[in-house]
């Protein structure tokens, strides 16, 4: 297994006025290429913060976030934006789609940052929508889609630029059991067939079961459990 | 889809709000375009610098003796002179007003060199006293073409022979290469008028002169007015420019007031639009966070937000200018052809567009800067 992410000596503190709260202290972690990791843990234990650090939308207080030799924590804002667009796909609990855009336009958004032709963009958008099984709704706006369908669009948007990693923050937190299972199956498929590395935060033990590794985050420490 | 699609979709996400914003910007630019055109016209009326106008000093509706024509021509420094009588014309119905001057044709075209028509039409009109020459706008208004015979009546004069109308052939249709007062008028031969009108034929309405040099305007004016001082019909000679200026000076204060009104309208609409844009971007904090998460750089987000308000401003502004153009066209139709058209000049349109860009920049820069500064984690924690 080759390591995709190596986190070394990672600390994250928030200071509010004089008070300072520590989320992690000297955390070490490796995420391998092709992993499907679920992270569980109590509310406020720092799960979202960890995803933010992995995705380069937040910076550690100290320590290193290394992704395939790139020191993500050291990139400038501009370089970080570019790095995100090429390496990471984000999937949110509340989908975070643009309400004024159609499903296809939402999925196309990340491709506006590339030099691809309109035709090529369209091809990729339709492929991504097809993979998540929602191509037939490509002209619908988010308000015209169910929660599960919106999350599929969210996943299509995350994979359209073909990143290696998908970071999912409670992707099924807003969905009923059946819909959640469908979405999780899709994620599993992306992991197994397209070799996407997935880090998924969840509250739901059933959801965590879809992952190949389960981690429990508590008081800044990991407790690992290998799934079969 | 491209980034402009994104800008457009964001702008029109709330139809009522964007329509109201567009409307308020359109009103500001309607005022700017229409009043700007009037203002420019007042400050800089079209004029030929060597052209003088001699009127009866009492009132320009009072006639001048015919004999003055020869005496004026003898004044030193005059390059050309011509005269005109107000005819008070109409076509078929008294409400179909046709601004008509009875003129001495050759001289008239000499003092108004900007009037232009084919040489054969011009020759025909000058040589045949049953001819009329019509300004292109009036010919177009009534659908006259060269060769038509037109019955022209006057609400001042009647014919000595009792006939109802002057039957005149349209021999020439002329255009003006400059915005001249009277450029749209119908011209008929003074000789015909004198012979056929039951009265009024032995006096002249006013004289139009060209001096040899604008520097001579003052002395020529004085020579003419001195010549007729203490007579029964004293004259007042002024440059066309001064004549226009005097006429327009009564509007001078209005121009200032209008400028203030436009300014006030702009400032208040600026505040309304600016505030609305700030709110509209604040509502979209999370979406901006998403864009940045996807890899849109701070500058790109700044550009998107700024483009939105510039787009809004340009669109509203151009609608406003369109309305202003319509309004001015309507006003021109109402004023008739005796007045030079009041139009939005290239400068006005150019400055309006520059103002639209500025307006868009001012209303957009604050929300764009806050979108630029927004940190992704703050965007999401603000929910
Ligand atoms: N921007 C911030 N400023 C201060 N404290 C924060 C900020 N973001 C998160 N925290 C705190 O950090 C802790 C971990 O938050 P988070 O990573 O969102 O937890 P989880 O996702 O596991 O519920 C919480 O106590 C939270 O209040
Ligand atoms: Mg969380």
PDB file of N, CA and C in Angstrom, chain B residues 56-101:
ATOM      1  N   UNK B  56     -36.843  92.554 -35.697  1.00  0.00           N
ATOM      2  CA  UNK B  56     -37.429  93.798 -35.204  1.00  0.00           C
ATOM      3  C   UNK B  56     -37.146  93.892 -33.701  1.00  0.00           C
ATOM      4  N   UNK B  57     -36.678  95.076 -33.281  1.00  0.00           N
ATOM      5  CA  UNK B  57     -36.232  95.214 -31.901  1.00  0.00           C
ATOM      6  C   UNK B  57     -37.382  95.024 -30.902  1.00  0.00           C
ATOM      7  N   UNK B  58     -38.592  95.437 -31.334  1.00  0.00           N
ATOM      8  CA  UNK B  58     -39.726  95.350 -30.410  1.00  0.00           C
ATOM      9  C   UNK B  58     -40.052  93.885 -30.110  1.00  0.00           C
ATOM     10  N   UNK B  59     -40.120  93.119 -31.184  1.00  0.00           N
ATOM     11  CA  UNK B  59     -40.600  91.752 -31.016  1.00  0.00           C
ATOM     12  C   UNK B  59     -40.345  91.047 -32.328  1.00  0.00           C
ATOM     13  N   UNK B  60     -39.952  89.856 -32.277  1.00  0.00           N
ATOM     14  CA  UNK B  60     -39.570  89.243 -33.559  1.00  0.00           C
ATOM     15  C   UNK B  60     -40.761  88.866 -34.430  1.00  0.00           C
ATOM     16  N   UNK B  61     -41.980  89.031 -33.887  1.00  0.00           N
ATOM     17  CA  UNK B  61     -43.139  88.808 -34.751  1.00  0.00           C
ATOM     18  C   UNK B  61     -43.502  90.056 -35.550  1.00  0.00           C
ATOM     19  N   UNK B  62     -42.900  91.195 -35.177  1.00  0.00           N
ATOM     20  CA  UNK B  62     -43.166  92.436 -35.929  1.00  0.00           C
ATOM     21  C   UNK B  62     -42.357  92.419 -37.219  1.00  0.00           C
ATOM     22  N   UNK B  63     -42.970  92.821 -38.361  1.00  0.00           N
ATOM     23  CA  UNK B  63     -42.242  92.799 -39.620  1.00  0.00           C
ATOM     24  C   UNK B  63     -41.264  93.960 -39.770  1.00  0.00           C
ATOM     25  N   UNK B  64     -40.400  93.863 -40.766  1.00  0.00           N
ATOM     26  CA  UNK B  64     -39.439  94.915 -41.100  1.00  0.00           C
ATOM     27  C   UNK B  64     -39.722  95.350 -42.537  1.00  0.00           C
ATOM     28  N   UNK B  65     -39.483  96.615 -42.841  1.00  0.00           N
ATOM     29  CA  UNK B  65     -39.751  97.093 -44.211  1.00  0.00           C
ATOM     30  C   UNK B  65     -38.875  96.361 -45.227  1.00  0.00           C
ATOM     31  N   UNK B  66     -39.431  96.160 -46.402  1.00  0.00           N
ATOM     32  CA  UNK B  66     -38.696  95.456 -47.453  1.00  0.00           C
ATOM     33  C   UNK B  66     -37.418  96.193 -47.837  1.00  0.00           C
ATOM     34  N   UNK B  67     -37.497  97.510 -47.753  1.00  0.00           N
ATOM     35  CA  UNK B  67     -36.365  98.338 -48.172  1.00  0.00           C
ATOM     36  C   UNK B  67     -35.099  98.049 -47.358  1.00  0.00           C
ATOM     37  N   UNK B  68     -35.258  97.508 -46.171  1.00  0.00           N
ATOM     38  CA  UNK B  68     -34.092  97.236 -45.339  1.00  0.00           C
ATOM     39  C   UNK B  68     -33.145  96.240 -46.011  1.00  0.00           C
ATOM     40  N   UNK B  69     -33.709  95.398 -46.860  1.00  0.00           N
ATOM     41  CA  UNK B  69     -32.912  94.324 -47.438  1.00  0.00           C
ATOM     42  C   UNK B  69     -31.717  94.875 -48.202  1.00  0.00           C
ATOM     43  N   UNK B  70     -32.001  95.852 -49.104  1.00  0.00           N
ATOM     44  CA  UNK B  70     -30.916  96.452 -49.882  1.00  0.00           C
ATOM     45  C   UNK B  70     -29.923  97.182 -49.001  1.00  0.00           C
ATOM     46  N   UNK B  71     -30.449  97.887 -48.009  1.00  0.00           N
ATOM     47  CA  UNK B  71     -29.564  98.691 -47.161  1.00  0.00           C
ATOM     48  C   UNK B  71     -28.642  97.785 -46.334  1.00  0.00           C
ATOM     49  N   UNK B  72     -29.169  96.677 -45.876  1.00  0.00           N
ATOM     50  CA  UNK B  72     -28.333  95.756 -45.094  1.00  0.00           C
ATOM     51  C   UNK B  72     -27.223  95.169 -45.964  1.00  0.00           C
ATOM     52  N   UNK B  73     -27.565  94.862 -47.188  1.00  0.00           N
ATOM     53  CA  UNK B  73     -26.571  94.246 -48.069  1.00  0.00           C
ATOM     54  C   UNK B  73     -25.368  95.149 -48.319  1.00  0.00           C
ATOM     55  N   UNK B  74     -25.596  96.474 -48.157  1.00  0.00           N
ATOM     56  CA  UNK B  74     -24.501  97.398 -48.451  1.00  0.00           C
ATOM     57  C   UNK B  74     -23.539  97.545 -47.271  1.00  0.00           C
ATOM     58  N   UNK B  75     -23.882  96.937 -46.119  1.00  0.00           N
ATOM     59  CA  UNK B  75     -23.021  97.106 -44.941  1.00  0.00           C
ATOM     60  C   UNK B  75     -21.699  96.358 -45.153  1.00  0.00           C
ATOM     61  N   UNK B  76     -20.613  97.034 -44.769  1.00  0.00           N
ATOM     62  CA  UNK B  76     -19.289  96.416 -44.914  1.00  0.00           C
ATOM     63  C   UNK B  76     -19.157  95.178 -44.035  1.00  0.00           C
ATOM     64  N   UNK B  77     -18.517  94.175 -44.550  1.00  0.00           N
ATOM     65  CA  UNK B  77     -18.216  92.977 -43.751  1.00  0.00           C
ATOM     66  C   UNK B  77     -19.250  91.887 -43.904  1.00  0.00           C
ATOM     67  N   UNK B  78     -20.295  92.131 -44.703  1.00  0.00           N
ATOM     68  CA  UNK B  78     -21.311  91.096 -44.902  1.00  0.00           C
ATOM     69  C   UNK B  78     -20.966  90.273 -46.143  1.00  0.00           C
ATOM     70  N   UNK B  79     -20.946  88.984 -45.984  1.00  0.00           N
ATOM     71  CA  UNK B  79     -20.616  88.102 -47.102  1.00  0.00           C
ATOM     72  C   UNK B  79     -21.869  87.691 -47.863  1.00  0.00           C
ATOM     73  N   UNK B  80     -22.962  87.562 -47.155  1.00  0.00           N
ATOM     74  CA  UNK B  80     -24.213  87.144 -47.798  1.00  0.00           C
ATOM     75  C   UNK B  80     -25.363  87.549 -46.899  1.00  0.00           C
ATOM     76  N   UNK B  81     -26.521  87.805 -47.507  1.00  0.00           N
ATOM     77  CA  UNK B  81     -27.696  88.170 -46.716  1.00  0.00           C
ATOM     78  C   UNK B  81     -28.920  87.544 -47.349  1.00  0.00           C
ATOM     79  N   UNK B  82     -29.855  87.192 -46.523  1.00  0.00           N
ATOM     80  CA  UNK B  82     -31.105  86.666 -47.050  1.00  0.00           C
ATOM     81  C   UNK B  82     -32.219  87.025 -46.075  1.00  0.00           C
ATOM     82  N   UNK B  83     -33.437  86.790 -46.494  1.00  0.00           N
ATOM     83  CA  UNK B  83     -34.552  87.162 -45.614  1.00  0.00           C
ATOM     84  C   UNK B  83     -35.604  86.076 -45.613  1.00  0.00           C
ATOM     85  N   UNK B  84     -36.490  86.152 -44.621  1.00  0.00           N
ATOM     86  CA  UNK B  84     -37.539  85.139 -44.504  1.00  0.00           C
ATOM     87  C   UNK B  84     -38.795  85.749 -43.911  1.00  0.00           C
ATOM     88  N   UNK B  85     -39.940  85.193 -44.293  1.00  0.00           N
ATOM     89  CA  UNK B  85     -41.210  85.553 -43.658  1.00  0.00           C
ATOM     90  C   UNK B  85     -41.830  84.299 -43.060  1.00  0.00           C
ATOM     91  N   UNK B  86     -42.402  84.483 -41.939  1.00  0.00           N
ATOM     92  CA  UNK B  86     -43.116  83.377 -41.289  1.00  0.00           C
ATOM     93  C   UNK B  86     -44.437  83.191 -42.021  1.00  0.00           C
ATOM     94  N   UNK B  87     -44.715  81.987 -42.440  1.00  0.00           N
ATOM     95  CA  UNK B  87     -45.888  81.744 -43.264  1.00  0.00           C
ATOM     96  C   UNK B  87     -47.045  81.137 -42.463  1.00  0.00           C
ATOM     97  N   UNK B  88     -46.704  80.418 -41.411  1.00  0.00           N
ATOM     98  CA  UNK B  88     -47.761  79.799 -40.595  1.00  0.00           C
ATOM     99  C   UNK B  88     -48.501  78.709 -41.336  1.00  0.00           C
ATOM    100  N   UNK B  89     -47.758  77.781 -41.928  1.00  0.00           N
ATOM    101  CA  UNK B  89     -48.374  76.809 -42.819  1.00  0.00           C
ATOM    102  C   UNK B  89     -48.992  75.606 -42.133  1.00  0.00           C
ATOM    103  N   UNK B  90     -49.961  75.056 -42.849  1.00  0.00           N
ATOM    104  CA  UNK B  90     -50.444  73.733 -42.457  1.00  0.00           C
ATOM    105  C   UNK B  90     -50.870  72.957 -43.688  1.00  0.00           C
ATOM    106  N   UNK B  91     -50.986  71.660 -43.529  1.00  0.00           N
ATOM    107  CA  UNK B  91     -51.268  70.755 -44.649  1.00  0.00           C
ATOM    108  C   UNK B  91     -52.616  70.093 -44.388  1.00  0.00           C
ATOM    109  N   UNK B  92     -53.620  70.475 -45.197  1.00  0.00           N
ATOM    110  CA  UNK B  92     -54.984  69.920 -45.133  1.00  0.00           C
ATOM    111  C   UNK B  92     -55.735  70.294 -43.868  1.00  0.00           C
ATOM    112  N   UNK B  93     -55.167  69.968 -42.697  1.00  0.00           N
ATOM    113  CA  UNK B  93     -55.842  70.280 -41.436  1.00  0.00           C
ATOM    114  C   UNK B  93     -54.984  71.271 -40.668  1.00  0.00           C
ATOM    115  N   UNK B  94     -55.610  72.232 -39.977  1.00  0.00           N
ATOM    116  CA  UNK B  94     -54.804  73.195 -39.204  1.00  0.00           C
ATOM    117  C   UNK B  94     -53.912  72.524 -38.170  1.00  0.00           C
ATOM    118  N   UNK B  95     -54.278  71.319 -37.779  1.00  0.00           N
ATOM    119  CA  UNK B  95     -53.436  70.658 -36.783  1.00  0.00           C
ATOM    120  C   UNK B  95     -52.181  70.052 -37.406  1.00  0.00           C
ATOM    121  N   UNK B  96     -52.178  69.896 -38.733  1.00  0.00           N
ATOM    122  CA  UNK B  96     -50.978  69.388 -39.411  1.00  0.00           C
ATOM    123  C   UNK B  96     -50.003  70.536 -39.646  1.00  0.00           C
ATOM    124  N   UNK B  97     -49.395  70.981 -38.574  1.00  0.00           N
ATOM    125  CA  UNK B  97     -48.544  72.171 -38.665  1.00  0.00           C
ATOM    126  C   UNK B  97     -47.335  71.890 -39.553  1.00  0.00           C
ATOM    127  N   UNK B  98     -47.094  72.791 -40.481  1.00  0.00           N
ATOM    128  CA  UNK B  98     -45.921  72.693 -41.338  1.00  0.00           C
ATOM    129  C   UNK B  98     -45.154  74.007 -41.187  1.00  0.00           C
ATOM    130  N   UNK B  99     -44.013  73.924 -40.525  1.00  0.00           N
ATOM    131  CA  UNK B  99     -43.216  75.136 -40.360  1.00  0.00           C
ATOM    132  C   UNK B  99     -42.770  75.606 -41.751  1.00  0.00           C
ATOM    133  N   UNK B 100     -43.247  76.765 -42.162  1.00  0.00           N
ATOM    134  CA  UNK B 100     -42.977  77.221 -43.523  1.00  0.00           C
ATOM    135  C   UNK B 100     -42.418  78.643 -43.507  1.00  0.00           C
ATOM    136  N   UNK B 101     -41.344  78.845 -44.255  1.00  0.00           N
ATOM    137  CA  UNK B 101     -40.783  80.180 -44.420  1.00  0.00           C
ATOM    138  C   UNK B 101     -40.895  80.563 -45.882  1.00  0.00           C
TER     139      UNK B 101
END
